C-alpha cells in the first residue's frame, strides 16, 4: 500500500511514523509537512495527490493548541482547520483513496456531554466555547466522512483520541495543552529555583489522559480491519483531576516549591472522561499507565529542552 501521512512531523505523527515504517516498510510510507505542500491551497493539495497517488491517507495536518491559544485566535483555528478538512476529503474522494484515517479532538463533544462520553453524544450540543472554532471545524470531518462515503464510496474512518500527551508534544508557552504546560513550568521552576508555580483554574476538573504512543499503535489496526465511519474514542477511560496531575508531575520532576491556582483563569469543562466501550468491543485498549507515560514525557523534555526549539520555544 502507498500510505501518505499529512502532518507527519507533528505530535501524533512523530509517534506514528516509526510504527508505520515497521509495519509497512519505509518505502511504502510518505510523511508530509507544510514544507512539502500547502494543503490550504487547493491547487497544491491536488498536486500532492497527483504526485503521490496515495492508497491510504492518514490526515493529521491541523492547526491546534491549548485553551489560551484557542481563546486568542478562534477565527484562525476555525478557518485553517475547515479548509484543511474540506480539501483533503474532497481530493481523497476524487483520487480514489482506498482508506482515509481522520483523527479529531475530544473537545468536539458538547460542553454539556455527560461522562463517560460515548460517541453517540457527539451531536447533542455545542462544544466548549473557548475552543469552539477549532472543535467545530474538526467536527465537520464526521459530516465529510459520511457525505463522501455516501456519494463516492470513500472508506474513511474518524477516530477521537482523548487528551493525548507524550514525547514530541508542543511545549510552547502560548500553545501547549495541560500536560506539556505543567511539565515545562515545573522543569523551569526547578532549574531557576522559583519558589512558586502558578496553574490555571481551580484544579478541580478531571480528565482522561492517553499516551500518544498508544493512539499511534492502534492506527494500523483501523487501516486494515475497520470499514465504518465511526467515530471511535481512543483513550484510557481513566480519571485524573488537575490537582492530582499537578502533584504527580511535581513529584516526578522533583520540584519542591508551592503550587498556586489562579482561579481567575478558566477551568474549561469540569468533567471529561471518554467511554471506551466501543474500543474495547473491538478488542483494543490503550495500556500505558499515566505515571509511566509522564515519566517518558518528562525525560524527553529534559533531553530536548535546548535542542527542539520548534516544539519548546516561541
PDB file of C-alpha atoms in Angstrom:
ATOM      1  CA  UNK A   1       0.000   0.000   0.000  1.00  0.00           C
ATOM      2  CA  UNK A   2       1.082   3.570  -0.683  1.00  0.00           C
ATOM      3  CA  UNK A   3       0.475   5.360   2.606  1.00  0.00           C
ATOM      4  CA  UNK A   4       0.637   9.157   2.857  1.00  0.00           C
ATOM      5  CA  UNK A   5       0.595  10.889   6.233  1.00  0.00           C
ATOM      6  CA  UNK A   6      -0.124  14.633   6.349  1.00  0.00           C
ATOM      7  CA  UNK A   7       1.203  16.431   9.408  1.00  0.00           C
ATOM      8  CA  UNK A   8       3.732  13.644   9.878  1.00  0.00           C
ATOM      9  CA  UNK A   9       6.196  15.829  11.784  1.00  0.00           C
ATOM     10  CA  UNK A  10       3.592  16.882  14.344  1.00  0.00           C
ATOM     11  CA  UNK A  11       2.862  15.363  17.735  1.00  0.00           C
ATOM     12  CA  UNK A  12       0.891  12.246  16.804  1.00  0.00           C
ATOM     13  CA  UNK A  13       2.746  11.920  13.506  1.00  0.00           C
ATOM     14  CA  UNK A  14       6.087  11.683  15.294  1.00  0.00           C
ATOM     15  CA  UNK A  15       4.789   8.665  17.211  1.00  0.00           C
ATOM     16  CA  UNK A  16       3.030   7.156  14.209  1.00  0.00           C
ATOM     17  CA  UNK A  17       5.722   7.270  11.522  1.00  0.00           C
ATOM     18  CA  UNK A  18       8.094   4.715  13.147  1.00  0.00           C
ATOM     19  CA  UNK A  19       5.154   2.347  13.658  1.00  0.00           C
ATOM     20  CA  UNK A  20       4.088   2.639  10.012  1.00  0.00           C
ATOM     21  CA  UNK A  21       7.684   2.128   8.846  1.00  0.00           C
ATOM     22  CA  UNK A  22       7.977  -1.039  10.924  1.00  0.00           C
ATOM     23  CA  UNK A  23       4.570  -2.332   9.818  1.00  0.00           C
ATOM     24  CA  UNK A  24       4.544  -1.469   6.104  1.00  0.00           C
ATOM     25  CA  UNK A  25       8.151  -0.634   5.213  1.00  0.00           C
ATOM     26  CA  UNK A  26       9.703   2.823   4.852  1.00  0.00           C
ATOM     27  CA  UNK A  27       9.474   2.653   1.073  1.00  0.00           C
ATOM     28  CA  UNK A  28       5.671   2.446   1.253  1.00  0.00           C
ATOM     29  CA  UNK A  29       5.100   5.335   3.676  1.00  0.00           C
ATOM     30  CA  UNK A  30       5.456   9.004   2.760  1.00  0.00           C
ATOM     31  CA  UNK A  31       5.329  11.554   5.555  1.00  0.00           C
ATOM     32  CA  UNK A  32       4.489  15.165   4.677  1.00  0.00           C
ATOM     33  CA  UNK A  33       4.691  18.533   6.392  1.00  0.00           C
ATOM     34  CA  UNK A  34       3.703  22.033   5.285  1.00  0.00           C
ATOM     35  CA  UNK A  35       7.177  22.363   3.764  1.00  0.00           C
ATOM     36  CA  UNK A  36       6.217  19.767   1.146  1.00  0.00           C
ATOM     37  CA  UNK A  37       2.747  21.017   0.158  1.00  0.00           C
ATOM     38  CA  UNK A  38       0.499  23.797   1.430  1.00  0.00           C
ATOM     39  CA  UNK A  39      -2.733  21.867   1.895  1.00  0.00           C
ATOM     40  CA  UNK A  40      -4.611  25.123   2.466  1.00  0.00           C
ATOM     41  CA  UNK A  41      -4.036  25.836  -1.239  1.00  0.00           C
ATOM     42  CA  UNK A  42      -6.361  23.594  -3.249  1.00  0.00           C
ATOM     43  CA  UNK A  43      -4.019  23.502  -6.243  1.00  0.00           C
ATOM     44  CA  UNK A  44      -1.085  22.408  -4.088  1.00  0.00           C
ATOM     45  CA  UNK A  45      -3.212  19.847  -2.299  1.00  0.00           C
ATOM     46  CA  UNK A  46      -4.326  18.475  -5.669  1.00  0.00           C
ATOM     47  CA  UNK A  47      -0.686  18.362  -6.790  1.00  0.00           C
ATOM     48  CA  UNK A  48       0.120  16.244  -3.743  1.00  0.00           C
ATOM     49  CA  UNK A  49      -2.476  13.670  -4.796  1.00  0.00           C
ATOM     50  CA  UNK A  50      -1.222  13.790  -8.380  1.00  0.00           C
ATOM     51  CA  UNK A  51       2.388  13.281  -7.312  1.00  0.00           C
ATOM     52  CA  UNK A  52       1.925  10.620  -4.642  1.00  0.00           C
ATOM     53  CA  UNK A  53      -1.273   8.756  -5.630  1.00  0.00           C
ATOM     54  CA  UNK A  54      -1.982   7.570  -2.069  1.00  0.00           C
ATOM     55  CA  UNK A  55      -3.963   4.403  -1.484  1.00  0.00           C
ATOM     56  CA  UNK A  56      -4.189   5.181   2.248  1.00  0.00           C
ATOM     57  CA  UNK A  57      -4.354   8.763   3.528  1.00  0.00           C
ATOM     58  CA  UNK A  58      -3.822   9.464   7.226  1.00  0.00           C
ATOM     59  CA  UNK A  59      -4.812  13.102   7.641  1.00  0.00           C
ATOM     60  CA  UNK A  60      -3.109  14.504  10.737  1.00  0.00           C
ATOM     61  CA  UNK A  61      -2.396  18.019   9.458  1.00  0.00           C
ATOM     62  CA  UNK A  62      -4.186  20.525  11.670  1.00  0.00           C
ATOM     63  CA  UNK A  63      -3.778  23.849  13.441  1.00  0.00           C
ATOM     64  CA  UNK A  64      -4.088  23.080  17.135  1.00  0.00           C
ATOM     65  CA  UNK A  65      -3.164  24.482  20.521  1.00  0.00           C
ATOM     66  CA  UNK A  66      -4.159  24.852  24.148  1.00  0.00           C
ATOM     67  CA  UNK A  67      -7.032  26.787  25.652  1.00  0.00           C
ATOM     68  CA  UNK A  68      -5.086  30.060  25.768  1.00  0.00           C
ATOM     69  CA  UNK A  69      -4.323  29.978  22.048  1.00  0.00           C
ATOM     70  CA  UNK A  70      -7.888  28.959  21.227  1.00  0.00           C
ATOM     71  CA  UNK A  71      -9.275  31.938  23.127  1.00  0.00           C
ATOM     72  CA  UNK A  72      -6.882  34.311  21.359  1.00  0.00           C
ATOM     73  CA  UNK A  73      -7.150  33.039  17.772  1.00  0.00           C
ATOM     74  CA  UNK A  74     -10.578  31.361  17.371  1.00  0.00           C
ATOM     75  CA  UNK A  75     -11.041  32.567  13.785  1.00  0.00           C
ATOM     76  CA  UNK A  76      -7.687  31.151  12.714  1.00  0.00           C
ATOM     77  CA  UNK A  77      -8.467  27.818  14.342  1.00  0.00           C
ATOM     78  CA  UNK A  78     -11.831  27.682  12.592  1.00  0.00           C
ATOM     79  CA  UNK A  79     -10.688  28.769   9.129  1.00  0.00           C
ATOM     80  CA  UNK A  80      -7.480  26.770   8.826  1.00  0.00           C
ATOM     81  CA  UNK A  81      -8.975  23.511  10.065  1.00  0.00           C
ATOM     82  CA  UNK A  82     -12.108  23.920   7.952  1.00  0.00           C
ATOM     83  CA  UNK A  83     -10.060  24.318   4.762  1.00  0.00           C
ATOM     84  CA  UNK A  84      -7.638  21.511   5.599  1.00  0.00           C
ATOM     85  CA  UNK A  85     -10.512  19.140   6.286  1.00  0.00           C
ATOM     86  CA  UNK A  86     -12.525  20.119   3.208  1.00  0.00           C
ATOM     87  CA  UNK A  87      -9.589  19.954   0.786  1.00  0.00           C
ATOM     88  CA  UNK A  88      -8.351  16.569   1.946  1.00  0.00           C
ATOM     89  CA  UNK A  89     -11.750  14.844   1.947  1.00  0.00           C
ATOM     90  CA  UNK A  90     -12.678  16.267  -1.446  1.00  0.00           C
ATOM     91  CA  UNK A  91      -9.422  15.218  -3.076  1.00  0.00           C
ATOM     92  CA  UNK A  92      -9.299  11.824  -1.361  1.00  0.00           C
ATOM     93  CA  UNK A  93     -12.675  11.112  -2.937  1.00  0.00           C
ATOM     94  CA  UNK A  94     -11.682  12.452  -6.361  1.00  0.00           C
ATOM     95  CA  UNK A  95      -8.456  10.443  -6.461  1.00  0.00           C
ATOM     96  CA  UNK A  96      -9.920   7.150  -5.310  1.00  0.00           C
ATOM     97  CA  UNK A  97      -8.170   6.775  -1.957  1.00  0.00           C
ATOM     98  CA  UNK A  98      -8.981   3.304  -0.612  1.00  0.00           C
ATOM     99  CA  UNK A  99      -8.815   4.181   3.092  1.00  0.00           C
ATOM    100  CA  UNK A 100      -8.676   7.515   4.880  1.00  0.00           C
ATOM    101  CA  UNK A 101      -7.970   7.854   8.605  1.00  0.00           C
ATOM    102  CA  UNK A 102      -9.079  11.127  10.210  1.00  0.00           C
ATOM    103  CA  UNK A 103      -8.305  11.737  13.910  1.00  0.00           C
ATOM    104  CA  UNK A 104     -10.035  14.638  15.644  1.00  0.00           C
ATOM    105  CA  UNK A 105     -10.167  16.009  19.186  1.00  0.00           C
ATOM    106  CA  UNK A 106     -12.462  15.061  22.017  1.00  0.00           C
ATOM    107  CA  UNK A 107     -13.099  18.796  22.516  1.00  0.00           C
ATOM    108  CA  UNK A 108     -15.627  18.484  19.673  1.00  0.00           C
ATOM    109  CA  UNK A 109     -18.057  16.773  22.031  1.00  0.00           C
ATOM    110  CA  UNK A 110     -20.745  19.042  23.536  1.00  0.00           C
ATOM    111  CA  UNK A 111     -19.750  21.011  26.622  1.00  0.00           C
ATOM    112  CA  UNK A 112     -22.814  19.506  28.295  1.00  0.00           C
ATOM    113  CA  UNK A 113     -21.900  15.907  27.457  1.00  0.00           C
ATOM    114  CA  UNK A 114     -22.168  13.571  30.432  1.00  0.00           C
ATOM    115  CA  UNK A 115     -19.144  11.469  31.325  1.00  0.00           C
ATOM    116  CA  UNK A 116     -18.163   8.887  30.389  1.00  0.00           C
ATOM    117  CA  UNK A 117     -18.728  10.465  26.966  1.00  0.00           C
ATOM    118  CA  UNK A 118     -19.934   7.966  24.384  1.00  0.00           C
ATOM    119  CA  UNK A 119     -19.699   8.501  20.652  1.00  0.00           C
ATOM    120  CA  UNK A 120     -23.482   8.859  20.411  1.00  0.00           C
ATOM    121  CA  UNK A 121     -23.314  12.188  22.297  1.00  0.00           C
ATOM    122  CA  UNK A 122     -21.362  14.000  19.575  1.00  0.00           C
ATOM    123  CA  UNK A 123     -24.317  15.921  18.133  1.00  0.00           C
ATOM    124  CA  UNK A 124     -26.226  16.562  21.345  1.00  0.00           C
ATOM    125  CA  UNK A 125     -24.991  20.113  21.937  1.00  0.00           C
ATOM    126  CA  UNK A 126     -22.452  22.864  21.302  1.00  0.00           C
ATOM    127  CA  UNK A 127     -18.740  22.394  22.151  1.00  0.00           C
ATOM    128  CA  UNK A 128     -16.956  24.310  24.909  1.00  0.00           C
ATOM    129  CA  UNK A 129     -16.964  27.923  23.729  1.00  0.00           C
ATOM    130  CA  UNK A 130     -13.266  28.619  24.376  1.00  0.00           C
ATOM    131  CA  UNK A 131     -12.261  26.082  21.721  1.00  0.00           C
ATOM    132  CA  UNK A 132     -15.391  26.001  19.557  1.00  0.00           C
ATOM    133  CA  UNK A 133     -13.652  27.447  16.488  1.00  0.00           C
ATOM    134  CA  UNK A 134     -11.215  24.543  16.363  1.00  0.00           C
ATOM    135  CA  UNK A 135     -13.534  21.815  17.599  1.00  0.00           C
ATOM    136  CA  UNK A 136     -16.437  22.707  15.302  1.00  0.00           C
ATOM    137  CA  UNK A 137     -14.159  22.780  12.259  1.00  0.00           C
ATOM    138  CA  UNK A 138     -12.708  19.372  13.120  1.00  0.00           C
ATOM    139  CA  UNK A 139     -16.189  18.024  13.860  1.00  0.00           C
ATOM    140  CA  UNK A 140     -17.115  18.656  10.235  1.00  0.00           C
ATOM    141  CA  UNK A 141     -14.821  15.747   9.408  1.00  0.00           C
ATOM    142  CA  UNK A 142     -17.583  13.437  10.639  1.00  0.00           C
ATOM    143  CA  UNK A 143     -20.032  15.073   8.243  1.00  0.00           C
ATOM    144  CA  UNK A 144     -17.445  14.874   5.457  1.00  0.00           C
ATOM    145  CA  UNK A 145     -16.809  11.207   6.156  1.00  0.00           C
ATOM    146  CA  UNK A 146     -20.498  10.312   5.911  1.00  0.00           C
ATOM    147  CA  UNK A 147     -21.037  12.565   2.889  1.00  0.00           C
ATOM    148  CA  UNK A 148     -18.133  11.301   0.778  1.00  0.00           C
ATOM    149  CA  UNK A 149     -18.836   7.694   1.757  1.00  0.00           C
ATOM    150  CA  UNK A 150     -22.410   8.119   0.536  1.00  0.00           C
ATOM    151  CA  UNK A 151     -21.605   9.901  -2.726  1.00  0.00           C
ATOM    152  CA  UNK A 152     -18.200   8.481  -3.676  1.00  0.00           C
ATOM    153  CA  UNK A 153     -17.740   5.358  -1.570  1.00  0.00           C
ATOM    154  CA  UNK A 154     -14.755   6.878   0.246  1.00  0.00           C
ATOM    155  CA  UNK A 155     -13.839   4.474   3.031  1.00  0.00           C
ATOM    156  CA  UNK A 156     -12.927   6.949   5.764  1.00  0.00           C
ATOM    157  CA  UNK A 157     -12.665   6.350   9.495  1.00  0.00           C
ATOM    158  CA  UNK A 158     -12.994   9.035  12.180  1.00  0.00           C
ATOM    159  CA  UNK A 159     -11.024   8.436  15.384  1.00  0.00           C
ATOM    160  CA  UNK A 160     -11.248  10.536  18.563  1.00  0.00           C
ATOM    161  CA  UNK A 161      -8.162  10.365  20.767  1.00  0.00           C
ATOM    162  CA  UNK A 162      -8.627  11.555  24.330  1.00  0.00           C
ATOM    163  CA  UNK A 163      -6.350  14.106  25.957  1.00  0.00           C
ATOM    164  CA  UNK A 164      -3.084  12.973  24.379  1.00  0.00           C
ATOM    165  CA  UNK A 165       0.302  13.597  25.927  1.00  0.00           C
ATOM    166  CA  UNK A 166       3.810  12.257  25.404  1.00  0.00           C
ATOM    167  CA  UNK A 167       7.196  12.970  23.823  1.00  0.00           C
ATOM    168  CA  UNK A 168       7.171  15.312  20.794  1.00  0.00           C
ATOM    169  CA  UNK A 169       4.261  17.317  22.222  1.00  0.00           C
ATOM    170  CA  UNK A 170       4.046  21.097  21.832  1.00  0.00           C
ATOM    171  CA  UNK A 171       5.645  22.646  24.928  1.00  0.00           C
ATOM    172  CA  UNK A 172       5.447  26.282  23.777  1.00  0.00           C
ATOM    173  CA  UNK A 173       4.052  28.534  26.485  1.00  0.00           C
ATOM    174  CA  UNK A 174       1.282  30.148  24.454  1.00  0.00           C
ATOM    175  CA  UNK A 175       0.144  26.982  22.734  1.00  0.00           C
ATOM    176  CA  UNK A 176       0.601  23.942  24.977  1.00  0.00           C
ATOM    177  CA  UNK A 177      -2.066  21.705  26.449  1.00  0.00           C
ATOM    178  CA  UNK A 178      -2.155  20.925  30.149  1.00  0.00           C
ATOM    179  CA  UNK A 179       0.437  18.120  30.465  1.00  0.00           C
ATOM    180  CA  UNK A 180       3.267  19.749  28.480  1.00  0.00           C
ATOM    181  CA  UNK A 181       2.367  23.107  30.021  1.00  0.00           C
ATOM    182  CA  UNK A 182       2.703  21.740  33.561  1.00  0.00           C
ATOM    183  CA  UNK A 183       5.861  19.807  32.776  1.00  0.00           C
ATOM    184  CA  UNK A 184       7.597  22.853  31.349  1.00  0.00           C
ATOM    185  CA  UNK A 185       6.603  25.103  34.240  1.00  0.00           C
ATOM    186  CA  UNK A 186       7.946  22.645  36.815  1.00  0.00           C
ATOM    187  CA  UNK A 187      11.091  21.963  34.801  1.00  0.00           C
ATOM    188  CA  UNK A 188      11.938  25.653  34.519  1.00  0.00           C
ATOM    189  CA  UNK A 189      10.898  26.447  38.104  1.00  0.00           C
ATOM    190  CA  UNK A 190      13.187  23.752  39.483  1.00  0.00           C
ATOM    191  CA  UNK A 191      16.052  24.843  37.233  1.00  0.00           C
ATOM    192  CA  UNK A 192      15.645  28.530  38.117  1.00  0.00           C
ATOM    193  CA  UNK A 193      14.870  27.884  41.819  1.00  0.00           C
ATOM    194  CA  UNK A 194      11.478  29.620  41.583  1.00  0.00           C
ATOM    195  CA  UNK A 195       9.571  29.126  44.878  1.00  0.00           C
ATOM    196  CA  UNK A 196       6.054  29.059  43.417  1.00  0.00           C
ATOM    197  CA  UNK A 197       4.393  27.704  40.262  1.00  0.00           C
ATOM    198  CA  UNK A 198       1.025  29.066  39.106  1.00  0.00           C
ATOM    199  CA  UNK A 199      -1.536  26.780  37.474  1.00  0.00           C
ATOM    200  CA  UNK A 200      -4.717  27.829  35.674  1.00  0.00           C
ATOM    201  CA  UNK A 201      -8.134  27.353  37.242  1.00  0.00           C
ATOM    202  CA  UNK A 202      -9.159  25.651  40.478  1.00  0.00           C
ATOM    203  CA  UNK A 203      -7.602  22.248  39.927  1.00  0.00           C
ATOM    204  CA  UNK A 204     -10.998  20.597  40.244  1.00  0.00           C
ATOM    205  CA  UNK A 205     -11.623  19.498  36.603  1.00  0.00           C
ATOM    206  CA  UNK A 206     -10.997  15.846  35.814  1.00  0.00           C
ATOM    207  CA  UNK A 207      -9.659  14.499  32.548  1.00  0.00           C
ATOM    208  CA  UNK A 208      -8.951  11.239  30.749  1.00  0.00           C
ATOM    209  CA  UNK A 209      -5.335  11.243  29.557  1.00  0.00           C
ATOM    210  CA  UNK A 210      -3.973   8.887  26.911  1.00  0.00           C
ATOM    211  CA  UNK A 211      -0.370   8.293  25.897  1.00  0.00           C
ATOM    212  CA  UNK A 212       0.162   9.324  22.261  1.00  0.00           C
ATOM    213  CA  UNK A 213       2.192   6.201  21.539  1.00  0.00           C
ATOM    214  CA  UNK A 214      -0.836   4.062  22.437  1.00  0.00           C
ATOM    215  CA  UNK A 215      -3.033   6.005  19.994  1.00  0.00           C
ATOM    216  CA  UNK A 216      -0.444   5.687  17.226  1.00  0.00           C
ATOM    217  CA  UNK A 217      -0.108   1.939  17.792  1.00  0.00           C
ATOM    218  CA  UNK A 218      -3.841   1.440  17.121  1.00  0.00           C
ATOM    219  CA  UNK A 219      -3.931   3.144  13.716  1.00  0.00           C
ATOM    220  CA  UNK A 220      -2.642   0.192  11.617  1.00  0.00           C
ATOM    221  CA  UNK A 221      -5.471  -1.908  13.026  1.00  0.00           C
ATOM    222  CA  UNK A 222      -8.023   0.620  11.803  1.00  0.00           C
ATOM    223  CA  UNK A 223      -6.366   0.767   8.395  1.00  0.00           C
ATOM    224  CA  UNK A 224      -6.692  -2.976   7.953  1.00  0.00           C
ATOM    225  CA  UNK A 225      -9.764  -4.003   9.922  1.00  0.00           C
ATOM    226  CA  UNK A 226     -12.313  -1.202  10.340  1.00  0.00           C
ATOM    227  CA  UNK A 227     -14.515  -0.049   7.469  1.00  0.00           C
ATOM    228  CA  UNK A 228     -17.087   2.164   9.160  1.00  0.00           C
ATOM    229  CA  UNK A 229     -17.100   5.936   9.569  1.00  0.00           C
ATOM    230  CA  UNK A 230     -17.201   5.741  13.352  1.00  0.00           C
ATOM    231  CA  UNK A 231     -16.291   7.787  15.272  1.00  0.00           C
ATOM    232  CA  UNK A 232     -14.402   5.657  17.782  1.00  0.00           C
ATOM    233  CA  UNK A 233     -12.976   7.011  21.035  1.00  0.00           C
ATOM    234  CA  UNK A 234      -9.316   6.123  21.607  1.00  0.00           C
ATOM    235  CA  UNK A 235      -8.462   6.760  25.234  1.00  0.00           C
ATOM    236  CA  UNK A 236      -7.627   5.175  28.567  1.00  0.00           C
ATOM    237  CA  UNK A 237     -11.034   5.667  30.185  1.00  0.00           C
ATOM    238  CA  UNK A 238      -9.327   6.683  33.461  1.00  0.00           C
ATOM    239  CA  UNK A 239      -9.984   9.721  35.697  1.00  0.00           C
ATOM    240  CA  UNK A 240      -7.366  12.231  36.868  1.00  0.00           C
ATOM    241  CA  UNK A 241      -8.027  15.649  38.413  1.00  0.00           C
ATOM    242  CA  UNK A 242      -5.891  18.646  37.551  1.00  0.00           C
ATOM    243  CA  UNK A 243      -4.725  18.835  41.189  1.00  0.00           C
ATOM    244  CA  UNK A 244      -3.731  15.188  41.133  1.00  0.00           C
ATOM    245  CA  UNK A 245      -1.922  15.662  37.827  1.00  0.00           C
ATOM    246  CA  UNK A 246      -0.073  18.688  39.223  1.00  0.00           C
ATOM    247  CA  UNK A 247       1.081  16.723  42.262  1.00  0.00           C
ATOM    248  CA  UNK A 248       2.209  13.741  40.163  1.00  0.00           C
ATOM    249  CA  UNK A 249       4.249  15.949  37.844  1.00  0.00           C
ATOM    250  CA  UNK A 250       5.704  17.948  40.754  1.00  0.00           C
ATOM    251  CA  UNK A 251       6.878  14.730  42.392  1.00  0.00           C
ATOM    252  CA  UNK A 252       8.191  13.355  39.101  1.00  0.00           C
ATOM    253  CA  UNK A 253      10.233  16.463  38.298  1.00  0.00           C
ATOM    254  CA  UNK A 254      11.499  16.850  41.861  1.00  0.00           C
ATOM    255  CA  UNK A 255      10.122  20.369  42.235  1.00  0.00           C
ATOM    256  CA  UNK A 256       9.771  21.289  45.922  1.00  0.00           C
ATOM    257  CA  UNK A 257       8.070  24.688  45.670  1.00  0.00           C
ATOM    258  CA  UNK A 258       4.462  25.773  46.167  1.00  0.00           C
ATOM    259  CA  UNK A 259       1.549  25.325  43.749  1.00  0.00           C
ATOM    260  CA  UNK A 260      -0.773  28.324  43.385  1.00  0.00           C
ATOM    261  CA  UNK A 261      -4.063  28.005  41.486  1.00  0.00           C
ATOM    262  CA  UNK A 262      -5.122  31.105  39.514  1.00  0.00           C
ATOM    263  CA  UNK A 263      -8.897  30.892  39.854  1.00  0.00           C
ATOM    264  CA  UNK A 264      -9.371  33.884  37.536  1.00  0.00           C
ATOM    265  CA  UNK A 265      -8.325  31.615  34.659  1.00  0.00           C
ATOM    266  CA  UNK A 266     -10.890  29.242  33.133  1.00  0.00           C
ATOM    267  CA  UNK A 267     -11.216  25.635  34.196  1.00  0.00           C
ATOM    268  CA  UNK A 268     -12.773  24.540  30.942  1.00  0.00           C
ATOM    269  CA  UNK A 269     -15.195  21.638  31.074  1.00  0.00           C
ATOM    270  CA  UNK A 270     -15.287  20.264  34.623  1.00  0.00           C
ATOM    271  CA  UNK A 271     -15.585  16.547  33.821  1.00  0.00           C
ATOM    272  CA  UNK A 272     -14.468  14.943  30.593  1.00  0.00           C
ATOM    273  CA  UNK A 273     -13.937  11.190  30.616  1.00  0.00           C
ATOM    274  CA  UNK A 274     -14.301   9.136  27.451  1.00  0.00           C
ATOM    275  CA  UNK A 275     -16.387   5.997  27.149  1.00  0.00           C
ATOM    276  CA  UNK A 276     -14.080   3.363  25.637  1.00  0.00           C
ATOM    277  CA  UNK A 277     -16.634   0.544  25.474  1.00  0.00           C
ATOM    278  CA  UNK A 278     -16.643   0.651  21.653  1.00  0.00           C
ATOM    279  CA  UNK A 279     -12.844   0.455  21.563  1.00  0.00           C
ATOM    280  CA  UNK A 280     -12.844  -2.479  23.966  1.00  0.00           C
ATOM    281  CA  UNK A 281     -15.548  -4.236  21.916  1.00  0.00           C
ATOM    282  CA  UNK A 282     -13.021  -4.279  19.068  1.00  0.00           C
ATOM    283  CA  UNK A 283     -10.504  -5.983  21.356  1.00  0.00           C
ATOM    284  CA  UNK A 284      -8.391  -2.821  21.656  1.00  0.00           C
ATOM    285  CA  UNK A 285      -7.150  -0.659  24.524  1.00  0.00           C
ATOM    286  CA  UNK A 286      -4.561   1.998  25.449  1.00  0.00           C
ATOM    287  CA  UNK A 287      -2.284   0.315  28.011  1.00  0.00           C
ATOM    288  CA  UNK A 288       0.338   2.846  29.171  1.00  0.00           C
ATOM    289  CA  UNK A 289      -0.224   3.904  32.828  1.00  0.00           C
ATOM    290  CA  UNK A 290      -0.280   7.671  33.403  1.00  0.00           C
ATOM    291  CA  UNK A 291       2.830   7.758  35.610  1.00  0.00           C
ATOM    292  CA  UNK A 292       4.841   5.751  33.076  1.00  0.00           C
ATOM    293  CA  UNK A 293       3.729   7.970  30.205  1.00  0.00           C
ATOM    294  CA  UNK A 294       4.515  11.119  32.191  1.00  0.00           C
ATOM    295  CA  UNK A 295       7.961   9.749  33.072  1.00  0.00           C
ATOM    296  CA  UNK A 296       8.734   9.186  29.378  1.00  0.00           C
ATOM    297  CA  UNK A 297       7.447  12.654  28.518  1.00  0.00           C
ATOM    298  CA  UNK A 298       9.462  14.349  31.255  1.00  0.00           C
ATOM    299  CA  UNK A 299      12.597  12.530  30.104  1.00  0.00           C
ATOM    300  CA  UNK A 300      12.021  13.724  26.541  1.00  0.00           C
ATOM    301  CA  UNK A 301      11.595  17.338  27.667  1.00  0.00           C
ATOM    302  CA  UNK A 302      14.747  17.274  29.777  1.00  0.00           C
ATOM    303  CA  UNK A 303      16.763  15.713  26.953  1.00  0.00           C
ATOM    304  CA  UNK A 304      15.448  18.006  24.219  1.00  0.00           C
ATOM    305  CA  UNK A 305      14.840  21.306  26.021  1.00  0.00           C
ATOM    306  CA  UNK A 306      17.856  23.026  24.495  1.00  0.00           C
ATOM    307  CA  UNK A 307      17.599  21.495  21.013  1.00  0.00           C
ATOM    308  CA  UNK A 308      13.934  21.123  19.990  1.00  0.00           C
ATOM    309  CA  UNK A 309      13.229  24.811  19.591  1.00  0.00           C
ATOM    310  CA  UNK A 310      10.311  24.250  17.234  1.00  0.00           C
ATOM    311  CA  UNK A 311       8.359  22.384  19.899  1.00  0.00           C
ATOM    312  CA  UNK A 312       9.510  24.218  23.009  1.00  0.00           C
ATOM    313  CA  UNK A 313      10.413  27.828  22.289  1.00  0.00           C
ATOM    314  CA  UNK A 314       8.222  30.549  20.831  1.00  0.00           C
TER     315      UNK A 314
END
